[in-house]
Structure formats: C-alpha cells, structure tokens
Amino acid sequence: MRPSDDEKVVPFEWLTNFTSLQALLDPEWLFDGHDNEDQDKTFRVLHVGCGSSTLGEILMLSFPRYNYVVNADNDIELLTGMKKRWHSLVQKYATLKGGDIGTLEYVHMDFIKNTAESFHPQLDSSLENKTNGSFELILDKSTLDCLLCSSDGASGLICEVYKQLKPGGVYFLITFNHEDFIAPLLEDCPGTRWEVTKTHAERNVDAPNVVKRNEALLLGSADVRNFGKDESNYSVARMNPKKDQEPKEEDRGIDSSSVAMQSAWTSGTFSPNQNYGRYLNVFICRRNSNCYNFTLNKEAVTNHIHKKNDEYFKQSNPMLTHVRKEELKR
C-alpha cells in the first residue's frame, strides 16, 4: 500500500531531542533578566536547517511565550511533508491545549545559492514585518557544522542569522565541533556585536518510532500500538532540568571535569574518548541590545571562517591521512 504524502516524512531527532535542551531554552532563564523586564513578553523563533525535527513545535507547545516559529530548510520535499504533517495535527493540539497555540510555518532557505543581498526571499515573504531583526531566538542544531564543509555556506548562514536577530536576541547553536574551533569563530567574527557563552548538553536521541509513539500518546491515539514496541529513547546521557534556577552542570547530572569535549582526531587518527558523541557543545550568542547594524560583510566573514578553520586544523587539530604521513616522511 502506497503511503499518503503526510506519512512519507517521519520526524527524527538524530542530534538530540527537546528534553536535553529544555532547561536552556526556558525563556525565564534565556531571556528574563537579560535586558528583558517584561516576563509576559512573547518571542519569535527561527529554526535554521530544521530538517524533520519537531523541536520548533514542541518548543511552542511547551513554552507558550514562543508563539511564532519559522522552520527553515533547503529540502523542499521534506518541508512539504512536514507542513502537511503539522496541518494534520494543529487542530488536535489546539483542542488539547484549550485554545490558540501560536503560529508555526515552514519556509525554504538556501544559504549557499542565495546572494549576499537576499539570502531568503521565501522567508521575507512569509513575515508580516519585513524588516531586519525579526527574531528573538534563532535555533541551529548542527546546521553550521554542515555548512562549514561548503565554500561559503557557513558565512551565508552567519550573515543571515545576524541580519534576522533582534537586538538582545539569541543565536542558540548546538554543535559537535570542538569549542576551541567554534568559540573564536563566533567571538571574533568581523562586524558582530554579541556576547558568546558556552555550556554543554547531554545527547538524548529519539528514534523515528519513538517520535511517532510519543505523538500518538499525546493526542490519545488508539493506534499507538502500531508505532513499534520499543518505547525507550536512545539516551546517551541524562538531564534533570530545574526551572527555578540557572541550569548548572550538577543540575544536568554532568561532572564538568569528566566532560572532555576533545576531538576524536586529536592524535591525527580517529581516536574518540569515552565521551565522544555523548555530549554536545552549546553556544549562546546574545546580540548587544543597543546594536542596530544588521548587515555583515560576507566576504570578510568568509575569509574569517577560512582563517579560523585553517588555524584550527593545522595548528590545534591536524588530521593526518596515511598519504600525508608518507609525504611528511620524505
């Protein structure tokens, strides 16, 4: 039997799920007290490189103050499937929550092909207020990691993030890359005026059948037994968020001294330690609340990224292939 269009896309949280990020994304911690005195203020969210993640919708359902979420990706077919899926669920969620649950949209964005003048014509047309600084929160689950492999996709992403981020807003980056690489790339990025802080998140990955099962349980589906018998998540670490205080290492069950976020390539060969893949680096880039310059020089940002990339992989973390080893012996 051929599946219907909305059944073709099954959400998959391959990097980490909402639970592992919940304490860090709580607006009471992320925004209140940081130039935000209005504890009833609502926030607009852009999730770049959303893929088939449900982070945006769960964020909106869990924290009503995030009442407008735009999910953006380059895969049009995937976006179409996720949009159809959401349309099939939105009324059920609204009934479950007892009223309006906010607005969730899916738009196409391509940071590699679009020009410096307009990275996102689709995004522009989807917004009511077509000005710079449209979002208080921009989520990035390893999209920067992927675009660092392209010639200038990463610089396109950073330029657009900075353009769309409101003064006082947060670029929330979850990355597999080592902090010694990402920190200077963000902190020293030319033209930016943001404060960069770093923490860790423990990975908690949801398999597709678990996502479907959780969705069915939430909606009270009678067909929950059809979504597989494995009810457990792939839990590579544990998290116990506390809402009444800043999430600290001990709150998340992490021993800071044991979380050695070392690259698996430190020795020149692939040698992961016991924590490889269990934890993620999280960078919180908080834009200066008095900064109203939204445009970065894309060429300068590209050159900066290439420079930091070369410095890190030549000086701090060389990856030596067997061919390169033989060349060095000569």
Coordinates of N, CA and C in Angstrom, one line a residue, residues 22-112:
Q22 N 15.7 21.6 27.1 CA 14.6 22.3 27.7 C 15.0 23.3 28.7
A23 N 15.8 23.0 29.6 CA 16.2 24.0 30.7 C 16.9 25.2 30.1
L24 N 17.7 25.0 29.1 CA 18.5 26.0 28.4 C 17.6 26.9 27.6
L25 N 16.5 26.4 27.1 CA 15.6 27.1 26.2 C 14.4 27.8 26.9
D26 N 14.3 27.5 28.2 CA 13.2 28.1 29.0 C 13.4 29.6 29.0
P27 N 12.4 30.3 28.5 CA 12.5 31.8 28.3 C 12.8 32.5 29.6
E28 N 12.4 31.9 30.8 CA 12.6 32.5 32.1 C 14.1 32.6 32.3
W29 N 14.8 31.6 31.9 CA 16.3 31.6 32.0 C 17.0 32.3 30.9
L30 N 16.6 32.0 29.7 CA 17.3 32.5 28.5 C 17.1 34.0 28.3
F31 N 16.0 34.6 28.6 CA 15.7 36.0 28.3 C 15.4 36.9 29.5
D32 N 14.6 36.4 30.5 CA 14.3 37.2 31.6 C 15.5 37.6 32.4
G33 N 15.7 38.9 32.7 CA 16.9 39.3 33.4 C 18.0 39.8 32.5
H34 N 17.9 39.5 31.2 CA 18.9 39.9 30.2 C 18.2 41.0 29.3
D35 N 18.2 42.2 29.9 CA 17.6 43.4 29.2 C 16.1 43.2 28.9
N36 N 15.5 42.2 29.6 CA 14.1 41.9 29.3 C 13.3 41.9 30.7
E37 N 12.6 43.0 31.0 CA 11.9 43.1 32.2 C 10.5 42.7 32.1
D38 N 10.0 42.4 30.9 CA 8.6 42.0 30.7 C 8.6 40.5 30.7
Q39 N 8.1 39.9 31.8 CA 8.1 38.5 31.9 C 6.9 37.8 31.2
D40 N 6.1 38.7 30.6 CA 5.0 38.1 29.7 C 5.3 38.3 28.2
K41 N 6.4 38.8 27.9 CA 6.8 39.1 26.5 C 6.8 37.8 25.8
T42 N 6.4 37.8 24.5 CA 6.4 36.7 23.6 C 7.6 36.8 22.7
F43 N 8.0 35.7 22.1 CA 9.2 35.7 21.3 C 8.9 35.0 19.9
R44 N 9.6 35.5 18.9 CA 9.6 34.9 17.6 C 10.9 34.0 17.4
V45 N 10.7 32.8 16.8 CA 11.8 31.9 16.7 C 12.0 31.5 15.3
L46 N 13.3 31.4 14.9 CA 13.7 30.9 13.5 C 14.5 29.7 13.8
H47 N 14.1 28.5 13.2 CA 14.9 27.3 13.4 C 15.5 27.0 12.0
V48 N 16.8 27.3 11.9 CA 17.5 27.1 10.6 C 18.0 25.6 10.5
G49 N 17.8 25.1 9.2 CA 18.2 23.7 9.0 C 17.3 22.8 9.8
C50 N 16.0 23.0 9.8 CA 15.1 22.2 10.7 C 15.1 20.7 10.4
G51 N 15.2 20.4 9.1 CA 15.0 19.0 8.6 C 13.7 18.5 9.1
S52 N 13.7 17.2 9.6 CA 12.4 16.6 10.1 C 12.3 16.7 11.6
S53 N 13.0 17.7 12.2 CA 13.0 17.9 13.6 C 11.6 18.5 14.1
T54 N 11.2 18.1 15.2 CA 9.9 18.6 15.8 C 10.3 19.6 16.9
L55 N 11.5 20.0 17.0 CA 11.9 21.0 18.1 C 11.1 22.2 18.1
G56 N 10.8 22.8 16.9 CA 10.1 24.0 16.8 C 8.7 23.9 17.4
E57 N 8.0 22.8 17.0 CA 6.6 22.7 17.5 C 6.5 22.3 19.0
I58 N 7.5 21.5 19.5 CA 7.5 21.2 20.9 C 7.9 22.4 21.7
L59 N 8.8 23.2 21.2 CA 9.2 24.4 21.9 C 7.9 25.3 22.1
M60 N 7.1 25.4 21.0 CA 6.0 26.3 21.1 C 4.9 25.7 22.0
L61 N 4.7 24.4 22.0 CA 3.7 23.8 22.8 C 4.1 23.8 24.3
S62 N 5.5 23.7 24.6 CA 5.9 23.7 25.9 C 6.1 25.0 26.6
F63 N 6.5 26.0 25.8 CA 6.6 27.4 26.3 C 5.8 28.3 25.4
P64 N 4.6 28.7 25.8 CA 3.6 29.5 25.1 C 4.2 30.9 24.7
R65 N 5.2 31.3 25.4 CA 5.8 32.6 25.1 C 6.5 32.6 23.7
Y66 N 6.9 31.4 23.3 CA 7.5 31.2 21.9 C 6.2 31.0 21.0
N67 N 5.6 32.1 20.6 CA 4.3 31.9 19.9 C 4.4 32.0 18.4
Y68 N 5.6 32.2 17.9 CA 5.7 32.3 16.4 C 7.0 31.6 16.0
V69 N 6.9 30.5 15.3 CA 8.1 29.7 15.0 C 8.1 29.5 13.5
V70 N 9.3 29.8 12.9 CA 9.5 29.6 11.5 C 10.6 28.5 11.3
N71 N 10.2 27.4 10.7 CA 11.2 26.3 10.4 C 11.7 26.4 9.0
A72 N 13.0 26.5 8.8 CA 13.6 26.7 7.5 C 14.6 25.6 7.2
D73 N 14.5 25.2 5.9 CA 15.4 24.2 5.4 C 15.6 24.3 3.9
N74 N 16.5 23.6 3.3 CA 16.8 23.6 1.9 C 16.1 22.5 1.2
D75 N 15.5 21.5 1.9 CA 14.9 20.4 1.3 C 13.4 20.6 1.1
I76 N 13.0 21.0 -0.1 CA 11.6 21.4 -0.3 C 10.6 20.3 -0.1
E77 N 11.0 19.1 -0.6 CA 10.1 17.9 -0.4 C 9.9 17.6 1.1
L78 N 11.0 17.7 1.8 CA 10.9 17.4 3.3 C 10.0 18.5 3.9
L79 N 10.2 19.8 3.6 CA 9.4 20.8 4.1 C 7.9 20.6 3.8
T80 N 7.6 20.2 2.6 CA 6.2 20.0 2.2 C 5.6 18.9 3.0
G81 N 6.3 17.8 3.3 CA 5.8 16.7 4.1 C 5.6 17.2 5.6
M82 N 6.6 17.9 6.1 CA 6.4 18.4 7.5 C 5.3 19.4 7.6
K83 N 5.1 20.2 6.6 CA 4.0 21.2 6.6 C 2.7 20.5 6.6
K84 N 2.5 19.4 5.8 CA 1.3 18.7 5.7 C 1.0 18.0 7.1
R85 N 2.1 17.4 7.6 CA 2.0 16.8 8.9 C 1.5 17.7 10.0
W86 N 2.1 18.9 10.0 CA 1.7 19.9 11.0 C 0.2 20.3 10.8
H87 N -0.2 20.5 9.6 CA -1.6 20.9 9.3 C -2.6 19.8 9.8
S88 N -2.1 18.6 9.8 CA -3.0 17.5 10.2 C -3.0 17.4 11.7
L89 N -2.1 18.1 12.4 CA -2.0 18.0 13.9 C -2.5 19.2 14.6
V90 N -2.4 20.4 13.9 CA -2.5 21.7 14.6 C -3.9 21.8 15.3
Q91 N -4.9 21.4 14.7 CA -6.2 21.5 15.4 C -6.3 20.6 16.6
K92 N -5.7 19.4 16.5 CA -5.7 18.5 17.6 C -5.0 19.1 18.8
Y93 N -3.8 19.6 18.5 CA -3.0 20.3 19.5 C -3.8 21.5 20.2
A94 N -4.4 22.3 19.3 CA -5.2 23.4 19.8 C -6.3 23.0 20.8
T95 N -7.0 21.9 20.4 CA -8.0 21.3 21.3 C -7.4 20.8 22.6
L96 N -6.3 20.2 22.5 CA -5.6 19.6 23.6 C -5.2 20.7 24.6
K97 N -4.7 21.8 24.0 CA -4.2 22.9 24.8 C -5.3 23.9 25.2
G98 N -6.5 23.7 24.7 CA -7.6 24.5 25.1 C -7.6 25.9 24.5
G99 N -7.1 26.0 23.2 CA -7.1 27.4 22.6 C -6.0 27.5 21.6
D100 N -5.7 28.8 21.3 CA -4.6 29.1 20.4 C -3.3 28.6 20.8
I101 N -2.5 28.0 20.0 CA -1.2 27.5 20.4 C -0.1 28.3 19.7
G102 N -0.4 29.3 18.9 CA 0.6 30.0 18.2 C 0.7 29.7 16.7
T103 N 1.7 30.2 16.1 CA 1.9 30.0 14.6 C 3.2 29.3 14.3
L104 N 3.1 28.3 13.5 CA 4.2 27.5 13.1 C 4.2 27.5 11.5
E105 N 5.4 27.9 10.9 CA 5.5 27.9 9.5 C 6.7 27.1 9.0
Y106 N 6.7 26.7 7.7 CA 7.8 26.1 7.1 C 8.2 26.9 5.8
V107 N 9.5 27.3 5.7 CA 9.9 28.0 4.6 C 11.2 27.5 4.0
H108 N 11.4 27.7 2.7 CA 12.6 27.3 2.1 C 13.7 28.3 2.2
M109 N 14.9 27.8 2.6 CA 16.1 28.7 2.6 C 17.3 28.0 2.1
D110 N 18.2 28.6 1.4 CA 19.4 28.0 0.9 C 20.5 29.1 1.1
F111 N 21.4 28.8 2.0 CA 22.5 29.8 2.3 C 23.6 29.7 1.4
I112 N 23.7 28.7 0.6 CA 24.8 28.5 -0.4 C 24.5 29.2 -1.7

